[in-house]
Coordinates of C-alpha atoms and ligand atoms in Angstrom, one line a residue:
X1 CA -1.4 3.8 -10.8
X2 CA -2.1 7.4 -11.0
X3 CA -5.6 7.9 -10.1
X4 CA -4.0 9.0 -6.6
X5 CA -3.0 12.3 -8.3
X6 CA -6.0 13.4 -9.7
X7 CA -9.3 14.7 -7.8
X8 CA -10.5 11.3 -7.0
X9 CA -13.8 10.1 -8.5
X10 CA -17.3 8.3 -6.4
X11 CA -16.5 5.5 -8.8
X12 CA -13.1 5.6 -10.6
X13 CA -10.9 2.7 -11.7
X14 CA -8.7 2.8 -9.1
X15 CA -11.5 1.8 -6.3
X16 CA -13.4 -0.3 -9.0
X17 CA -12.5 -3.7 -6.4
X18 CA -14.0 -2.4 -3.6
X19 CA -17.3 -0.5 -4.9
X20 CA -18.0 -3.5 -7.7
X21 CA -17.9 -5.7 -4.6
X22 CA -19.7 -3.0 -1.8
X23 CA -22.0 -0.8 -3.6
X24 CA -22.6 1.0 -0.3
X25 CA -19.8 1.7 0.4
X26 CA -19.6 5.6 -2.2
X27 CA -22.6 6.1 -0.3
X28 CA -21.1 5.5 3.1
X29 CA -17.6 7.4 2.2
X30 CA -19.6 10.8 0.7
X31 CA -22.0 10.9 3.4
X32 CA -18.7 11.0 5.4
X33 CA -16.5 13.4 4.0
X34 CA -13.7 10.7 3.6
X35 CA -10.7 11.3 1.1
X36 CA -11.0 8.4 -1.2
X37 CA -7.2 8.8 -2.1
X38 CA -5.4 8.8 1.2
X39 CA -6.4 5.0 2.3
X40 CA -3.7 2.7 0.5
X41 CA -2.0 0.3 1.9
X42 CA 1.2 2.8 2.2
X43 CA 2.2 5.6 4.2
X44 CA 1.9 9.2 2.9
X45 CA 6.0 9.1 2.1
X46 CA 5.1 6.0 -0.2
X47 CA 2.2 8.1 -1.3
X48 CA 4.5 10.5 -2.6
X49 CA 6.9 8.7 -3.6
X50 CA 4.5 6.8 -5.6
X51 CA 3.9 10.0 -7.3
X52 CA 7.0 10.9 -8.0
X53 CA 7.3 7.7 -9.7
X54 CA 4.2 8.3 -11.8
X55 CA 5.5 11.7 -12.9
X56 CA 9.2 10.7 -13.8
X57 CA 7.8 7.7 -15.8
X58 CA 5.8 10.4 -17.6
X59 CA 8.4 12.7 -18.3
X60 CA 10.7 9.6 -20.0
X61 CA 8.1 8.7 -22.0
X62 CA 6.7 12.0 -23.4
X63 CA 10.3 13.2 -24.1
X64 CA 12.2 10.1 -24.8
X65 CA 14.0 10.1 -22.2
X66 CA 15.8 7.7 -19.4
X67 CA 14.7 7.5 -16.1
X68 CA 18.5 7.4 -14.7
X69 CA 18.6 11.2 -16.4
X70 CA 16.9 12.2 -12.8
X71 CA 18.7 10.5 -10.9
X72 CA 19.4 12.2 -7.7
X73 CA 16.7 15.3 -8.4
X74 CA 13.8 16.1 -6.5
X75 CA 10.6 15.4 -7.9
X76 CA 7.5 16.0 -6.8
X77 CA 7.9 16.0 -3.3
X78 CA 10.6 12.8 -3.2
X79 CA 14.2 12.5 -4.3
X80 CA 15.1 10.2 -7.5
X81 CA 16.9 7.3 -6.0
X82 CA 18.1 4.9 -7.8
X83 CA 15.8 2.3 -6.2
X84 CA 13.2 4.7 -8.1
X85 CA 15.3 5.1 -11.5
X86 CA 15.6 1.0 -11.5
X87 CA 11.2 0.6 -11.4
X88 CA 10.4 3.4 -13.4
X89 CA 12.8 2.2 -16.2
X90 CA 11.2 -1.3 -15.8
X91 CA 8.0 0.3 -16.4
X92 CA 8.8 2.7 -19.3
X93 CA 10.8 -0.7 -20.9
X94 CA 7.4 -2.3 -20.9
X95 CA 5.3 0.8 -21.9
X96 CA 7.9 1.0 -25.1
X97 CA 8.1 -2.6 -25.7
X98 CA 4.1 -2.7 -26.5
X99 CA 4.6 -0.2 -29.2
X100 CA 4.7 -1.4 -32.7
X101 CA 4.9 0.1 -35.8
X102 CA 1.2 -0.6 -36.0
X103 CA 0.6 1.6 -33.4
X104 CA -1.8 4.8 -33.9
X105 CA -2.0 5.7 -30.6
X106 CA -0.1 6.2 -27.6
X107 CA -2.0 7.4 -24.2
X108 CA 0.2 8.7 -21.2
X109 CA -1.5 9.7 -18.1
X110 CA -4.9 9.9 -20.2
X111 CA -8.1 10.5 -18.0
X112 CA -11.0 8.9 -19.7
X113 CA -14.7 8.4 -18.9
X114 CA -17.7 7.7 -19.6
X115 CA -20.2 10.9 -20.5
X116 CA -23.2 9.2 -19.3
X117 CA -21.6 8.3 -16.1
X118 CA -20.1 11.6 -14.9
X119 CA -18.8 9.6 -11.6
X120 CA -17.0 7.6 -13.6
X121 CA -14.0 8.5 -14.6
X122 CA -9.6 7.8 -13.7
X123 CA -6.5 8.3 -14.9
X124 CA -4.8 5.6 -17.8
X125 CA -0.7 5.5 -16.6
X126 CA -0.5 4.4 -20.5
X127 CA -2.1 2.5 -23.5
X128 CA -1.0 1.8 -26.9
X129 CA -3.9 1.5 -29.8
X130 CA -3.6 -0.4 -33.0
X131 CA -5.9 -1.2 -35.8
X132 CA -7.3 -3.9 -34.3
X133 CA -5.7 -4.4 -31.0
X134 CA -4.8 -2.3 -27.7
X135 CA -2.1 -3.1 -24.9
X136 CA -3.2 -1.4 -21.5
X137 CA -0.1 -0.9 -19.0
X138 CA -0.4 -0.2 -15.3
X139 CA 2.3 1.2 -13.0
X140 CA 2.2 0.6 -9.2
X141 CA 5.3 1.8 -7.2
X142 CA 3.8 0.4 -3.7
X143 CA 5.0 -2.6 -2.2
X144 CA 1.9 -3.7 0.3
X145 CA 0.6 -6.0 -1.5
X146 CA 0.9 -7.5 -5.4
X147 CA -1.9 -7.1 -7.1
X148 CA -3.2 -9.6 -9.7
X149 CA -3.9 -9.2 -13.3
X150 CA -6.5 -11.8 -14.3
X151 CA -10.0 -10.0 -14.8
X152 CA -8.7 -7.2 -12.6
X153 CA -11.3 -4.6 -12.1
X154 CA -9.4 -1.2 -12.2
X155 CA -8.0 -2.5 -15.4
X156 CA -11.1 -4.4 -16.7
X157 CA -12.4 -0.8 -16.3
X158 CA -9.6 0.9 -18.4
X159 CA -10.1 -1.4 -21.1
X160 CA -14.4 -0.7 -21.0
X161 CA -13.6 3.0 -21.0
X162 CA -10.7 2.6 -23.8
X163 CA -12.7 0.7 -25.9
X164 CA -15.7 3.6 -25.6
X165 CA -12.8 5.5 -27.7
X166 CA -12.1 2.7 -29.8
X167 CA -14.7 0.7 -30.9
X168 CA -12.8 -0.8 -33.9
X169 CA -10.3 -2.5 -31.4
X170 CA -11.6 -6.4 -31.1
X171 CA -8.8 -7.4 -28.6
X172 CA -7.0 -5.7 -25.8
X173 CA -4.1 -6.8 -23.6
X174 CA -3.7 -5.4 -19.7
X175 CA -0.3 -5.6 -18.1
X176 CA 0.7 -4.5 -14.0
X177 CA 4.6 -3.5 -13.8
X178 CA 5.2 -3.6 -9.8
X179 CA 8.6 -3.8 -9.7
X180 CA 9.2 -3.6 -6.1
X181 CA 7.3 -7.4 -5.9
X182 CA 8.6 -8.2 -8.3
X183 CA 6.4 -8.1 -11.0
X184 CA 7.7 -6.4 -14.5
X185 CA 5.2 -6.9 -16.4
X186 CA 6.2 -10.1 -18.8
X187 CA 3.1 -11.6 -17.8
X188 CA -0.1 -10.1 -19.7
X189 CA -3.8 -10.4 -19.7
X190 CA -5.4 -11.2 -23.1
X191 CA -9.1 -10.6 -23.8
X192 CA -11.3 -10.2 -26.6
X193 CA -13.0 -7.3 -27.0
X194 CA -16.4 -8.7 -26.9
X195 CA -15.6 -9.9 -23.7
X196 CA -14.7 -6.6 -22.0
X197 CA -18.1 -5.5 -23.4
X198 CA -20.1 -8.6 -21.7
X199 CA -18.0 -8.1 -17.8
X200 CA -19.4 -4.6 -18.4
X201 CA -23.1 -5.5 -18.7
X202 CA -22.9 -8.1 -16.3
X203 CA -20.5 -6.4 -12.7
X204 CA -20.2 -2.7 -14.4
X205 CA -23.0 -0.9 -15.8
X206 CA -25.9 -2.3 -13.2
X207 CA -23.5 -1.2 -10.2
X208 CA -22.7 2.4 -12.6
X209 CA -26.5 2.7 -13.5
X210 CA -28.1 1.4 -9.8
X211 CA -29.5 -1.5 -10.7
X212 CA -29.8 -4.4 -7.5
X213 CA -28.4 -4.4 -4.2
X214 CA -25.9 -1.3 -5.3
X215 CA -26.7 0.4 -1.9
X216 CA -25.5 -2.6 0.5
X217 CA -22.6 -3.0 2.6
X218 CA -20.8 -6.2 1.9
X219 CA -17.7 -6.8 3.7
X220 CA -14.5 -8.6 2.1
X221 CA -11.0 -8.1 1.2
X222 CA -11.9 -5.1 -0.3
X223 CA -12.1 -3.6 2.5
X224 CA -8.7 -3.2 2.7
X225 CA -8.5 0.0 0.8
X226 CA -11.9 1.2 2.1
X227 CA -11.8 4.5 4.0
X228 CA -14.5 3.8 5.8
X229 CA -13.7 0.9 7.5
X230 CA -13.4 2.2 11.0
X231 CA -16.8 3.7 10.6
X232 CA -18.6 0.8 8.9
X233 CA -21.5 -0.4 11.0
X234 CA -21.5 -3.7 8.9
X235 CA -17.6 -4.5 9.6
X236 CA -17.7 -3.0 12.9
X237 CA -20.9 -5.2 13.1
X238 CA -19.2 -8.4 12.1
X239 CA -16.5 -7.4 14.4
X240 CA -18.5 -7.0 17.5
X241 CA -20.2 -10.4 17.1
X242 CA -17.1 -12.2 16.4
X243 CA -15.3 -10.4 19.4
X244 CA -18.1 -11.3 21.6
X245 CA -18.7 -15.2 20.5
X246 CA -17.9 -18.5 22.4
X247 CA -14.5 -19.9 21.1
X248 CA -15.9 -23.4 22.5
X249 CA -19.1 -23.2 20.2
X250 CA -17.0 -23.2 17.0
X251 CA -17.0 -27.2 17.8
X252 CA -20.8 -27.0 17.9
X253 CA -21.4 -25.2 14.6
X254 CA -23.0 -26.5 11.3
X255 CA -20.6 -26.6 7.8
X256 CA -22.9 -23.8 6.7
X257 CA -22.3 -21.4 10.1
X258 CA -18.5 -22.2 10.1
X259 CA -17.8 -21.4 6.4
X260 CA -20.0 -18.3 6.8
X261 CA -18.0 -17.5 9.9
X262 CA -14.6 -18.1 8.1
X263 CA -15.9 -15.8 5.2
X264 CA -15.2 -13.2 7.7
X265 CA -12.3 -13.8 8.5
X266 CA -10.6 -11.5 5.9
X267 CA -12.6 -8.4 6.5
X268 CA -12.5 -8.9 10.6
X269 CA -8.5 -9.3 10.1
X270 CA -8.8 -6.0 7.7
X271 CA -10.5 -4.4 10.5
X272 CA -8.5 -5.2 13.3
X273 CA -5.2 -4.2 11.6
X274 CA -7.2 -0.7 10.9
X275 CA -7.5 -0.2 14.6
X276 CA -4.2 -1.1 15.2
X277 CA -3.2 1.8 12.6
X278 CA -5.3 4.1 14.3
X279 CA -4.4 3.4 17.7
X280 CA -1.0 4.1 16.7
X281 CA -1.2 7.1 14.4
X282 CA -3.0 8.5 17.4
X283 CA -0.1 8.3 20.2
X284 CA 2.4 8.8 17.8
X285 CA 0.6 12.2 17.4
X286 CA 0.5 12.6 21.2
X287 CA -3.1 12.0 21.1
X288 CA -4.4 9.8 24.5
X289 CA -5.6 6.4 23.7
X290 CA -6.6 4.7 27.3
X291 CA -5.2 1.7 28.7
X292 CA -2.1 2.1 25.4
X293 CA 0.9 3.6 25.6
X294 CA 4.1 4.2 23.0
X295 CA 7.0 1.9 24.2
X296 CA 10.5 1.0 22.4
X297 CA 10.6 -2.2 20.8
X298 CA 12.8 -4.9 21.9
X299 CA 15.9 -4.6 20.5
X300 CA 19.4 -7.3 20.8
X301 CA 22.9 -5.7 21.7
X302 CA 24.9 -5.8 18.7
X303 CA 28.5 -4.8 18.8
X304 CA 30.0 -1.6 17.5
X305 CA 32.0 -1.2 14.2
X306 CA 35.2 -2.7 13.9
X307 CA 35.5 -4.1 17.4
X308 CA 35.7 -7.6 16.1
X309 CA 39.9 -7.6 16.4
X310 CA 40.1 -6.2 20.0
X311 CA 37.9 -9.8 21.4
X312 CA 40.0 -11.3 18.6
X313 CA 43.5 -10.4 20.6
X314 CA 42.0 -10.7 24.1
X315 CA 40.3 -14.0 23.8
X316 CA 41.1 -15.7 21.0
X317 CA 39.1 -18.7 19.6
X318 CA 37.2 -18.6 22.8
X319 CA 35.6 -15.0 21.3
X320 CA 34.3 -17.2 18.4
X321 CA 31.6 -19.4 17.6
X322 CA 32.2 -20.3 14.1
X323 CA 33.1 -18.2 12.1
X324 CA 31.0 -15.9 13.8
X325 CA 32.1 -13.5 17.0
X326 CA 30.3 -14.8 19.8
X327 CA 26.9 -12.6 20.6
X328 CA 27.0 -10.2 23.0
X329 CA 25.1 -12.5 25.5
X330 CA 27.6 -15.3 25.0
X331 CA 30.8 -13.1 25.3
X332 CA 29.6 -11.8 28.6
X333 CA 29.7 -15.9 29.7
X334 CA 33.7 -15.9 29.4
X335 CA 34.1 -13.7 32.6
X336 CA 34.0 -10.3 34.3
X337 CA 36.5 -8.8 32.0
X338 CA 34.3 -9.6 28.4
X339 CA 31.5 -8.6 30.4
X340 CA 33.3 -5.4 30.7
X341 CA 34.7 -5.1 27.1
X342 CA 30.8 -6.1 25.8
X343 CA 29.3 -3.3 28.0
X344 CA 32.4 -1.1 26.6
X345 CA 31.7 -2.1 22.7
X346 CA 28.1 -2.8 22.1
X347 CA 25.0 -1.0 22.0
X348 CA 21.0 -1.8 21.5
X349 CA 20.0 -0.1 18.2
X350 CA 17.0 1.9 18.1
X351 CA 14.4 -0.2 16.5
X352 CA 11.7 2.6 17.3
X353 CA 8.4 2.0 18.9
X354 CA 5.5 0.0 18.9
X355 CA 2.0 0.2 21.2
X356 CA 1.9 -1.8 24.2
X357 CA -0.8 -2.0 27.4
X358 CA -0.3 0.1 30.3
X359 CA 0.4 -2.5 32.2
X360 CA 3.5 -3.5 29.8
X361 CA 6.7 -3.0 32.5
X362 CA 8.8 -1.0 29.3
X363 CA 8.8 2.9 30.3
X364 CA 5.8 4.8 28.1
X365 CA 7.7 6.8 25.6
X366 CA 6.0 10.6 25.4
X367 CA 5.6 12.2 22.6
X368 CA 5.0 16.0 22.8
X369 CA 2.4 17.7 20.3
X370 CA 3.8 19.9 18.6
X371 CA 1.1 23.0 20.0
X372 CA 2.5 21.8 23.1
X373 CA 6.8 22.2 22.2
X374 CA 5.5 25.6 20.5
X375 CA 3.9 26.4 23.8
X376 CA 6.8 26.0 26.1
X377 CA 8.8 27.9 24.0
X378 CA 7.1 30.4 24.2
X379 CA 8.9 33.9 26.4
X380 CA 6.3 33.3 29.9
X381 CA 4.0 35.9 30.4
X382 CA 5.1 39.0 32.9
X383 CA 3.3 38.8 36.1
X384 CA 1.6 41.4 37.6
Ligands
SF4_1 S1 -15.5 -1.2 5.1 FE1 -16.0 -2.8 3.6 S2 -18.2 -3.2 3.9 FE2 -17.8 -1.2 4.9 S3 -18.2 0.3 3.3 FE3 -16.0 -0.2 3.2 S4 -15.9 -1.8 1.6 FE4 -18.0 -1.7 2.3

């Protein structure tokens, strides 16, 4: 969805999951200075491709237009490729299917809100109103992780804010298209509009107006987006205990200690694949971590193009396992000449790099900073 391109809200839709579920967490994320939009479960390419996507499906379905009419432009930072052209056209398919001739009106990339909650407020990818009936439609590019539609709170929250504007609607449908898992958007999310109305007084409006427990931390899975898990003293919390406890007094522990232990588990797993992130992004960046290092992952021989008919005429059947050419490992077995002719014709592909201890035998692999590259390029300074 689109919230990503907009000044990001305390409370929008698009992080409804997490601060429904961890009222503490705004709190914990202001006091902070953290960007609410940069922590998705994609990269800042997918980021922008993401919002390239957003803005070509806009185009197409303000102008009437077709998504393969791009195809091969730049667009907001990203190029059109067909990959691209292939979800956005699922998406606009849907977006245009919803429409009937009993539609009044059509929302594309709408931001809506609620005046008495100024903090809350996000970006509708698109909506089609009737007399009586409204079909929500939201498009996510990503591919982390498919996202379900039953009471879904980012959409549960478009259809609360949509229905501010339209009180005459009494039933509303919510679609996801995520076309890269899949999803493209057949399956839909009927409710009536009373009961939008009643999951707003009951999870919405008390967390929105303050009522309760709205300033705890509670860890879960939506911690996953959070971006304040590396700073959270109750995950880091849960974390600590869990890294310091006895594996051998699991056995000892009541039902009640186990399941709240395993309630955990999630969040902990959240947390540890955010440190692995970190401890990456860092020496990738050429930033020290102690006791890591960068290394190249392991990567097989393979053999190079079209060298498939020279083992052919030197060896044979014996050069086949079939119908496959023998690996590289296997070729070398038939003697000192396919040794040879594999050292000759193969190669290791570069798989890139992945962290590893200090004490992993692999070479580190250095990366320079760039402040560093810029320095030694620098003309040396005359001595006097
Ligand atoms: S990491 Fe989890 S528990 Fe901590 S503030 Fe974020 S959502 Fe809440």
């Amino acid at each position: 969805m689109s919230d990503e391109q907009q000044p990001h809200s305390v409370k929008g839709p698009s992080s409804a999951e997490r601060w429904l579920n961890c009222g503490g967490s705004t709190h914990i994320i202001q006091a902070l200075k953290l960007n609410e939009g940069e922590d998705t479960e994609d990269g800042p390419e997918y980021r922008r491709e993401g919002t390239a996507a957003h803005a070509l499906a806009t185009i197409c379905l303000r102008n009437g237009q077709e998504p393969w009419e791009y195809a091969g432009l730049e667009m907001c930072g990203a190029k059109v490729n067909p990959e691209m052209v292939e979800a956005v056209q699922t998406y606009v398919d849907v977006c245009r299917g919803v429409q009937t001739p009993a539609t009044r009106h059509t929302y594309i990339e709408q931001r809506l809100g609620d005046p008495a909650h100024p903090e809350f407020f996000g970006t509708l990818d698109f909506a089609a109103v009737g007399h009586i009936s409204a079909d929500i439609v939201d498009f996510k590019y990503g591919r982390g992780i498919r996202v379900g539609i039953e009471w879904n709170p980012q959409l549960m929250c478009y259809a609360y804010l949509l229905l501010m504007r339209h009180p005459e609607i009494t039933q509303i449908g919510m679609r996801i298209v995520q076309p890269r898992l899949g999803n493209d958007g057949s399956e839909h999310f009927f409710l009536l509009a009373d009961a939008v109305r009643r999951w707003a007084d009951e999870h919405l409006l008390p967390v929105l107006m303050g009522v309760g427990h709205v300033a705890d931390l509670v860890p879960g899975e939506h911690c996953r987006f959070c971006p304040a898990k590396l700073h959270c003293p109750a995950l880091t919390g849960i974390f600590e205990v869990l890294a310091n406890a006895k594996a051998a007094a699991v056995k000892e522990m009541t039902p009640e200690i186990l399941a709240a232990h395993c309630d955990q588990i999630e969040a902990v797993n959240i947390y540890i694949a955010a440190l692995k992130d970190e401890r990456m992004r860092r020496l990738s960046a050429g930033d020290p971590v102690p006791r890591w290092k960068l290394v190249a992952l392991k990567a097989n021989r393979v053999y190079r193009a079209g060298v498939e008919a020279i083992f052919r005429e030197k060896f044979g059947k014996r050069a086949y396992s079939k119908p496959e050419l023998l690996s590289p490992a296997q070729m070398e077995k038939l003697g000192d000449e396919a040794a040879a002719m594999v050292a000759e014709h193969s190669y290791k592909p570069d798989k890139g790099f992945t962290c590893a201890p200090v004490s992993d035998p692999r070479p580190a692999i250095v990366i320079r900073k760039a402040s560093e590259t810029f320095a030694s390029a620098a003309p040396a300074e005359e001595e006097f």
